[in-house]
Coordinates of C-alpha atoms in Angstrom, one line a residue:
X1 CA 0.0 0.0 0.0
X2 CA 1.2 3.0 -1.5
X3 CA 0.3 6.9 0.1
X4 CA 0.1 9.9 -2.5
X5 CA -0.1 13.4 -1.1
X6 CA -0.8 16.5 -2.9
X7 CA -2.1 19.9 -2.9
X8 CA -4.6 19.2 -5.3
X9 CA -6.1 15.9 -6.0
X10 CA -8.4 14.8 -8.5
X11 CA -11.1 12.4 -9.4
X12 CA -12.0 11.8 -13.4
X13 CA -9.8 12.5 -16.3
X14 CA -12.5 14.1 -19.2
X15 CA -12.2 17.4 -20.1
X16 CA -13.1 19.0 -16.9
X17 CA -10.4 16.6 -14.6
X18 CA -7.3 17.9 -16.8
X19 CA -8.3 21.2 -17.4
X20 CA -8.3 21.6 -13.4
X21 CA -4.9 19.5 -13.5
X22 CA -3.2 22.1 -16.1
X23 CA -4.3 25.4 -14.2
X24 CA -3.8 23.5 -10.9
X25 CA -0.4 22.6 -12.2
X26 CA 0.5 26.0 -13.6
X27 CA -0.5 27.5 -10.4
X28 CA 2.9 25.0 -8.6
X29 CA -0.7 22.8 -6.9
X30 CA 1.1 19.4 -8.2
X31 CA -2.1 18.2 -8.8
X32 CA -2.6 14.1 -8.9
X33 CA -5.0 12.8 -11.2
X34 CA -7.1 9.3 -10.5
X35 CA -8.1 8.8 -13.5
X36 CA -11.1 6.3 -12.0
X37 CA -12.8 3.1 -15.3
X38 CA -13.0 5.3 -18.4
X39 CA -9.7 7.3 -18.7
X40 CA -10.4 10.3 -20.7
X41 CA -14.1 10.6 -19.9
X42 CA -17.2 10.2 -22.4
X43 CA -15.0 12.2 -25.5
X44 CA -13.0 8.4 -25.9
X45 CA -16.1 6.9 -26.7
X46 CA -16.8 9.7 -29.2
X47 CA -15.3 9.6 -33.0
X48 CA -15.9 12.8 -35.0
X49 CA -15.8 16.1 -32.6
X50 CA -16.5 19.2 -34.7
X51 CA -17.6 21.7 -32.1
X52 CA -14.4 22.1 -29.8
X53 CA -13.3 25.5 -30.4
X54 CA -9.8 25.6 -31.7
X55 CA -9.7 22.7 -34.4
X56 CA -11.2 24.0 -38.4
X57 CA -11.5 20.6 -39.1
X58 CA -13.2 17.4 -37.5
X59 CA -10.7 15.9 -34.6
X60 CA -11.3 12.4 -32.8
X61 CA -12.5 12.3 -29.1
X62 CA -10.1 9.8 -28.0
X63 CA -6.9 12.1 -29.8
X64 CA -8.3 15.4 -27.9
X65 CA -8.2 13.8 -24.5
X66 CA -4.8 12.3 -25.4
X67 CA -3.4 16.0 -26.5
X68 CA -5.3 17.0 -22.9
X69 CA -3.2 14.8 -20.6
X70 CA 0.1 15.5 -22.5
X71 CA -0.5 19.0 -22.1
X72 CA -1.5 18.1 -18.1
X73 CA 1.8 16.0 -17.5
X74 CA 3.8 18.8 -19.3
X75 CA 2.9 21.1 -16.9
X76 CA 3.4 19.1 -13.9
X77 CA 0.4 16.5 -13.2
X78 CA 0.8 13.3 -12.3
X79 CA -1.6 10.5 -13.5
X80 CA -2.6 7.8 -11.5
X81 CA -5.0 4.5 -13.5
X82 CA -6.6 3.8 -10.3
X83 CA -10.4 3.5 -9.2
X84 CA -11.6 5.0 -5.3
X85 CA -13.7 2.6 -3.3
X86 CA -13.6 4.9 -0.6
X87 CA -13.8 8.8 0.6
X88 CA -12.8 10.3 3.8
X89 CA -14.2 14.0 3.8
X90 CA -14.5 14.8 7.6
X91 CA -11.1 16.5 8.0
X92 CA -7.9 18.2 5.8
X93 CA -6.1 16.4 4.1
X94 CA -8.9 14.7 2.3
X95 CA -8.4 10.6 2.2
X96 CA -9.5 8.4 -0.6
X97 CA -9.0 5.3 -0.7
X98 CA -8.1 3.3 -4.7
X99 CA -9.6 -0.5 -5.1
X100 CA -6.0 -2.3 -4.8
X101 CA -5.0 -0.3 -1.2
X102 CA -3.4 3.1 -2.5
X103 CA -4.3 5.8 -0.4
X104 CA -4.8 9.7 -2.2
X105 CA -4.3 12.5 0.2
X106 CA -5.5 15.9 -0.9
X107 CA -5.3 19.5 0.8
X108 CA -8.5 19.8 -1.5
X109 CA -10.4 18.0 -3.8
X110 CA -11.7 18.4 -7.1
X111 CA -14.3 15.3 -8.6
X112 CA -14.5 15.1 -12.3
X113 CA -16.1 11.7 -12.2
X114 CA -18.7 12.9 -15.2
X115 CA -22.2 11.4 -16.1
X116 CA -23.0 8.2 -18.4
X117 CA -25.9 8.5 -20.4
X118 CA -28.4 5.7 -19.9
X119 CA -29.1 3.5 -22.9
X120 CA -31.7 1.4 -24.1
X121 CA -29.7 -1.9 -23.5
X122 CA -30.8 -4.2 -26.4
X123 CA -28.1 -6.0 -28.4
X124 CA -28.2 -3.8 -31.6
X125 CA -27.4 -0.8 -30.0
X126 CA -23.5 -1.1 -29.0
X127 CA -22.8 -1.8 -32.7
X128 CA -24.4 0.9 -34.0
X129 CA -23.0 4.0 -31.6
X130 CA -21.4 6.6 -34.0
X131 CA -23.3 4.7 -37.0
X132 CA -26.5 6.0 -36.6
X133 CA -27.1 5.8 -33.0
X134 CA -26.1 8.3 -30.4
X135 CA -26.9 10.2 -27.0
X136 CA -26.6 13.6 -27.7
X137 CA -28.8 15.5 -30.3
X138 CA -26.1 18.6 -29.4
X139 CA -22.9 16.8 -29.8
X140 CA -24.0 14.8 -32.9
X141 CA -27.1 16.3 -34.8
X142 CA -24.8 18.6 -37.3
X143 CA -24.4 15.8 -38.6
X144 CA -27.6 14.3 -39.7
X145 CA -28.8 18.0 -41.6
X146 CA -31.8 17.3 -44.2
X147 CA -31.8 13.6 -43.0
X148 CA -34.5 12.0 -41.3
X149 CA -33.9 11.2 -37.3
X150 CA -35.6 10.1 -34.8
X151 CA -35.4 11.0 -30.6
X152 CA -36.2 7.7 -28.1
X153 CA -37.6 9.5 -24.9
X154 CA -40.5 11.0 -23.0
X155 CA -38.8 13.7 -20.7
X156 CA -37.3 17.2 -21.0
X157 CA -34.1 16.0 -22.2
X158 CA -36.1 14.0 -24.9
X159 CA -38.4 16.7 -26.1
X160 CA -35.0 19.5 -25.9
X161 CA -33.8 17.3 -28.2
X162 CA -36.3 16.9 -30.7
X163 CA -36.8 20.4 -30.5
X164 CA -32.7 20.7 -31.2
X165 CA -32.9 18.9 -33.7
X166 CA -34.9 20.6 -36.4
X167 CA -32.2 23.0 -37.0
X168 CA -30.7 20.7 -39.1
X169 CA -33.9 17.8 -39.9
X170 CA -37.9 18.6 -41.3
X171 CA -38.6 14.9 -40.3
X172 CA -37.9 14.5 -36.6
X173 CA -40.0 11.4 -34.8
X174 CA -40.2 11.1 -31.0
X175 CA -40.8 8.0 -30.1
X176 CA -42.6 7.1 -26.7
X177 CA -43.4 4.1 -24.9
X178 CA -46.5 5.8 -23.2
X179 CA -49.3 7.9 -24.2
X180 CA -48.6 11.1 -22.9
X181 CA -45.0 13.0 -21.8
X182 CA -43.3 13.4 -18.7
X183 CA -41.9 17.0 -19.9
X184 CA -42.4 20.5 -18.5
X185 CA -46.0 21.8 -20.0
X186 CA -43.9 24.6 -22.4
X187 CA -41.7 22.3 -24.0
X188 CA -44.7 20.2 -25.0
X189 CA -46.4 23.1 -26.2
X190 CA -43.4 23.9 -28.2
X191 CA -42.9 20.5 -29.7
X192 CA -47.0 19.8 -30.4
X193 CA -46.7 23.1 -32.2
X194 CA -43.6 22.2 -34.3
X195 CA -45.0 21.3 -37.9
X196 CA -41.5 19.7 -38.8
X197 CA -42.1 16.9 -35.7
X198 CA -44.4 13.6 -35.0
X199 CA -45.1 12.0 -31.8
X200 CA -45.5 8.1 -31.9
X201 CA -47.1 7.2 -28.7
X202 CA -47.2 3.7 -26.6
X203 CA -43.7 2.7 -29.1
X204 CA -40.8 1.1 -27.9
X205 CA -37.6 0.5 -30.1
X206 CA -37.4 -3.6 -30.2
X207 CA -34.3 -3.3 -32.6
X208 CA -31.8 -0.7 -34.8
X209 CA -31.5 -2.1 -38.0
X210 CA -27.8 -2.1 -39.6
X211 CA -27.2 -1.3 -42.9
X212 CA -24.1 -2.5 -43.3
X213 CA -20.5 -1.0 -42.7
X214 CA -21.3 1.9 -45.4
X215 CA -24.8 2.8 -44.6
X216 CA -25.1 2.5 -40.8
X217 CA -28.8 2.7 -38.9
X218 CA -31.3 2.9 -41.8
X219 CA -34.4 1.7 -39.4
X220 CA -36.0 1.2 -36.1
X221 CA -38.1 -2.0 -35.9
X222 CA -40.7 -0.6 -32.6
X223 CA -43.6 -2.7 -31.0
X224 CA -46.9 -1.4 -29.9
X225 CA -46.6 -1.3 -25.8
X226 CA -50.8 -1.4 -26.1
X227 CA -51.4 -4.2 -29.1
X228 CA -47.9 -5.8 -29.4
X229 CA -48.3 -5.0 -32.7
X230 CA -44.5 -4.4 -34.8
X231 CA -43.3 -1.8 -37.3
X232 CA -40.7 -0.3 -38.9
X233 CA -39.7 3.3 -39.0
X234 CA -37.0 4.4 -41.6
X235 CA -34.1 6.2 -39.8
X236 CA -30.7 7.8 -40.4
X237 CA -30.1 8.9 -37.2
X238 CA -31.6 7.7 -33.6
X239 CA -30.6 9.7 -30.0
X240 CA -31.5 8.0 -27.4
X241 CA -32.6 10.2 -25.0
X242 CA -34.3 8.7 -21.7
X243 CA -31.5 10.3 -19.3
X244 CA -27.9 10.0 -17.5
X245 CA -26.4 9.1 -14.7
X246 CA -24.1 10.9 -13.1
X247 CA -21.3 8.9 -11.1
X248 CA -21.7 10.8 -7.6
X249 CA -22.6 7.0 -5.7
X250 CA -19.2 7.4 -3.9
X251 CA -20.2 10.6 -2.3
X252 CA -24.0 9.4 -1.7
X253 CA -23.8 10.7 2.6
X254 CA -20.5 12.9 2.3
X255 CA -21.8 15.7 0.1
X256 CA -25.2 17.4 -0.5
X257 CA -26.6 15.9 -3.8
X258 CA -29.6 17.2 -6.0
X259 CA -33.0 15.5 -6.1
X260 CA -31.5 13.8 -9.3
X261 CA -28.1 12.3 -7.6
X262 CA -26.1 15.3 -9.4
X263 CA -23.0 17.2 -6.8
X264 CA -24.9 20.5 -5.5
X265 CA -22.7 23.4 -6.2
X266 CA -23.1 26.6 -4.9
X267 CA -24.1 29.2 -7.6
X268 CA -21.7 30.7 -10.2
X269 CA -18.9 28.3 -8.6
X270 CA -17.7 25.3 -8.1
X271 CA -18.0 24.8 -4.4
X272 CA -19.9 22.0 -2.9
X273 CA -21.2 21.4 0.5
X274 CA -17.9 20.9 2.6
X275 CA -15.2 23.0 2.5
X276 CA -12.4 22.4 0.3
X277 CA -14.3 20.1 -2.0
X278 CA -15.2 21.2 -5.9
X279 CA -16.9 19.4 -8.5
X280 CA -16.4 20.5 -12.2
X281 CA -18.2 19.0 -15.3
X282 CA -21.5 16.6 -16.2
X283 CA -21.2 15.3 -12.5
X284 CA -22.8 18.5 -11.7
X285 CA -24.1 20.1 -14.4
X286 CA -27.2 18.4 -16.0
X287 CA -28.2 21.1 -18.9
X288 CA -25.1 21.6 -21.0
X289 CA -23.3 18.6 -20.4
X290 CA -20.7 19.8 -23.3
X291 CA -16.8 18.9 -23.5
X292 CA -16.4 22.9 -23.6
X293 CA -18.6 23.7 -20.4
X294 CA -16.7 20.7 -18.4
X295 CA -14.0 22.2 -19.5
X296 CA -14.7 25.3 -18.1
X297 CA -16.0 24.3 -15.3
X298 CA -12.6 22.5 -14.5
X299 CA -10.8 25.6 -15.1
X300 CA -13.3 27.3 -12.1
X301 CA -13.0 24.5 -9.9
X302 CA -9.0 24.9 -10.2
X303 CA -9.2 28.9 -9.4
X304 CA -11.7 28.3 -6.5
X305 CA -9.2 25.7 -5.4
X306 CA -6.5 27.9 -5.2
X307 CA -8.2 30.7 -4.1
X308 CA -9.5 28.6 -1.2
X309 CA -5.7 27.0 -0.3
X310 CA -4.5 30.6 -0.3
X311 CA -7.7 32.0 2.8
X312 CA -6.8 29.0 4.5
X313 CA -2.9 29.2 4.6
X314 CA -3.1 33.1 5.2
X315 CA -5.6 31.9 8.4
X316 CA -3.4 29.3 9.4
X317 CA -0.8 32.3 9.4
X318 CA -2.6 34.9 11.4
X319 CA -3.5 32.1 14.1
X320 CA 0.3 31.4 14.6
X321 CA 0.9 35.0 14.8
X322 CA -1.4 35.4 17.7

């Protein structure tokens, strides 16, 4: 068993984990990075990326996380592939324990740990993610302009999204397993009064029909949750859109959480309930949920860090002096 103490120690390595490790690191913070089961967040699971600011032409997810740490460890952060079973928050330094017996000692702490969007689970949708199939009508609907898509969902992040996406589509679908919505009143107003949209109510997707390597999704095969009855809707692009999770169970009785599991933050920062301890990214932020805003939210969470290490040495100071 292994101890690791640092200024600044942090949980999740997406966009908002390393952008907190470089300005943590350029500030002389040291800052450790656990970089927890999916190194590199949600963006390595992502091929084309066309809306980071900075690249004229499409980039890979997985290459812009890679140029991310290298630009970290340049500066000065070390990585760490380990996953924490366990958080101590009661008292300074901060002490997490990793699943093989490591222990992570931090003067603050900064979770990344991110969100994972929930999926429908049936076998034809892992083959099909970046073909045709997606979670994110923001990320991804650019690329389905003057194609026909459909949105799986009956919620506010469902309806957003159908909404979204007739920017770029005339023949958006929502597809529902019930007969009415769960969404806020005015986004169903808005959507029943888009003529570029159509609601199929009591439908659940049974099956995303492959193409082939070339075409990708061409169709959902969906069953009638009232008569059993099935069909087939013709599709070029399907977001599934029925919700995420964010991955706050480790904290579950050591920090206040939101009615929907997400890290509470105190308003226009990063700050959580206990002193000391920021969270930066999709773990709490569940209405952008963008590479950019994690990003920037990282970089707040590493300025609030430092800010906060500098009130409590300049305390610790004026105690001694007493």
């Amino acid at each position: 068993m292994t101890t690791h103490t640092t200024r600044m120690l942090i949980l999740g390595s997406g966009p908002a984990g390393l952008s907190a490790a470089i300005y943590g690191a350029r500030a002389g913070l040291q800052p450790i990075v656990v970089q927890g089961i999916q190194p590199g967040g949600q963006l390595t699971q992502t091929t084309d990326v066309e809306n980071y600011p900075g690249f004229a032409d499409v980039i890979q997810g997985p290459w812009l996380m890679e140029q991310m740490q290298k630009q970290a460890e340049h500066v000065g952060t070390r990585m760490m592939w380990d996953t924490i079973t366990e958080v101590d928050l009661t008292r300074r330094p901060f002490r997490l324990i990793g699943d093989g017996g490591d222990v992570y000692q931090g003067d603050v702490l900064v979770i990344a740990t991110g969100a994972q969007a929930k999926w429908l689970g049936i076998d034809s949708e892992e083959p099909l993610k970046g073909r045709g199939v997606s979670a994110c009508a923001t990320c991804d609907g650019f690329f389905y302009r003057g194609k026909k898509v459909a949105v799986i969902g009956g919620g506010n992040t469902a309806v957003e999204e159908a909404l979204y996406l007739t920017n770029h589509s005339q023949d958006v679908t929502l597809i529902h397993r019930r007969d009415s919505l769960r969404s806020e009143r005015i986004l169903q107003e808005r959507l029943f009064a888009n003529p570029h949209i159509t609601v199929l109510w009591n439908k659940e997707v049974r099956e995303f029909v492959d193409g082939g390597p070339q075409a990708g999704l061409v169709a959902l095969k969906l069953r009638d949750t009232v008569t059993g009855e099935i069909s087939e809707l013709a599709a070029d692009g399907a977001f599934v859109a029925i919700g995420h999770h964010p991955a706050t169970e480790l904290f579950r009785g050591h920090l206040e959480l939101d009615t929907d599991g997400y890290i509470a933050v105190e308003t226009g920062s990063t700050r959580t309930s206990v002193p000391g301890v920021f969270a930066c990214g999709d773990v709490q932020d569940k209405v952008y949920r963008q590479a950019v805003t994690a990003a920037g939210t990282g970089c707040m969470a590493a300025l609030d860090a430092e800010r906060f290490l500098q009130a409590a040495e300049f305390a610790e100071l004026a105690q001694a002096a007493e």
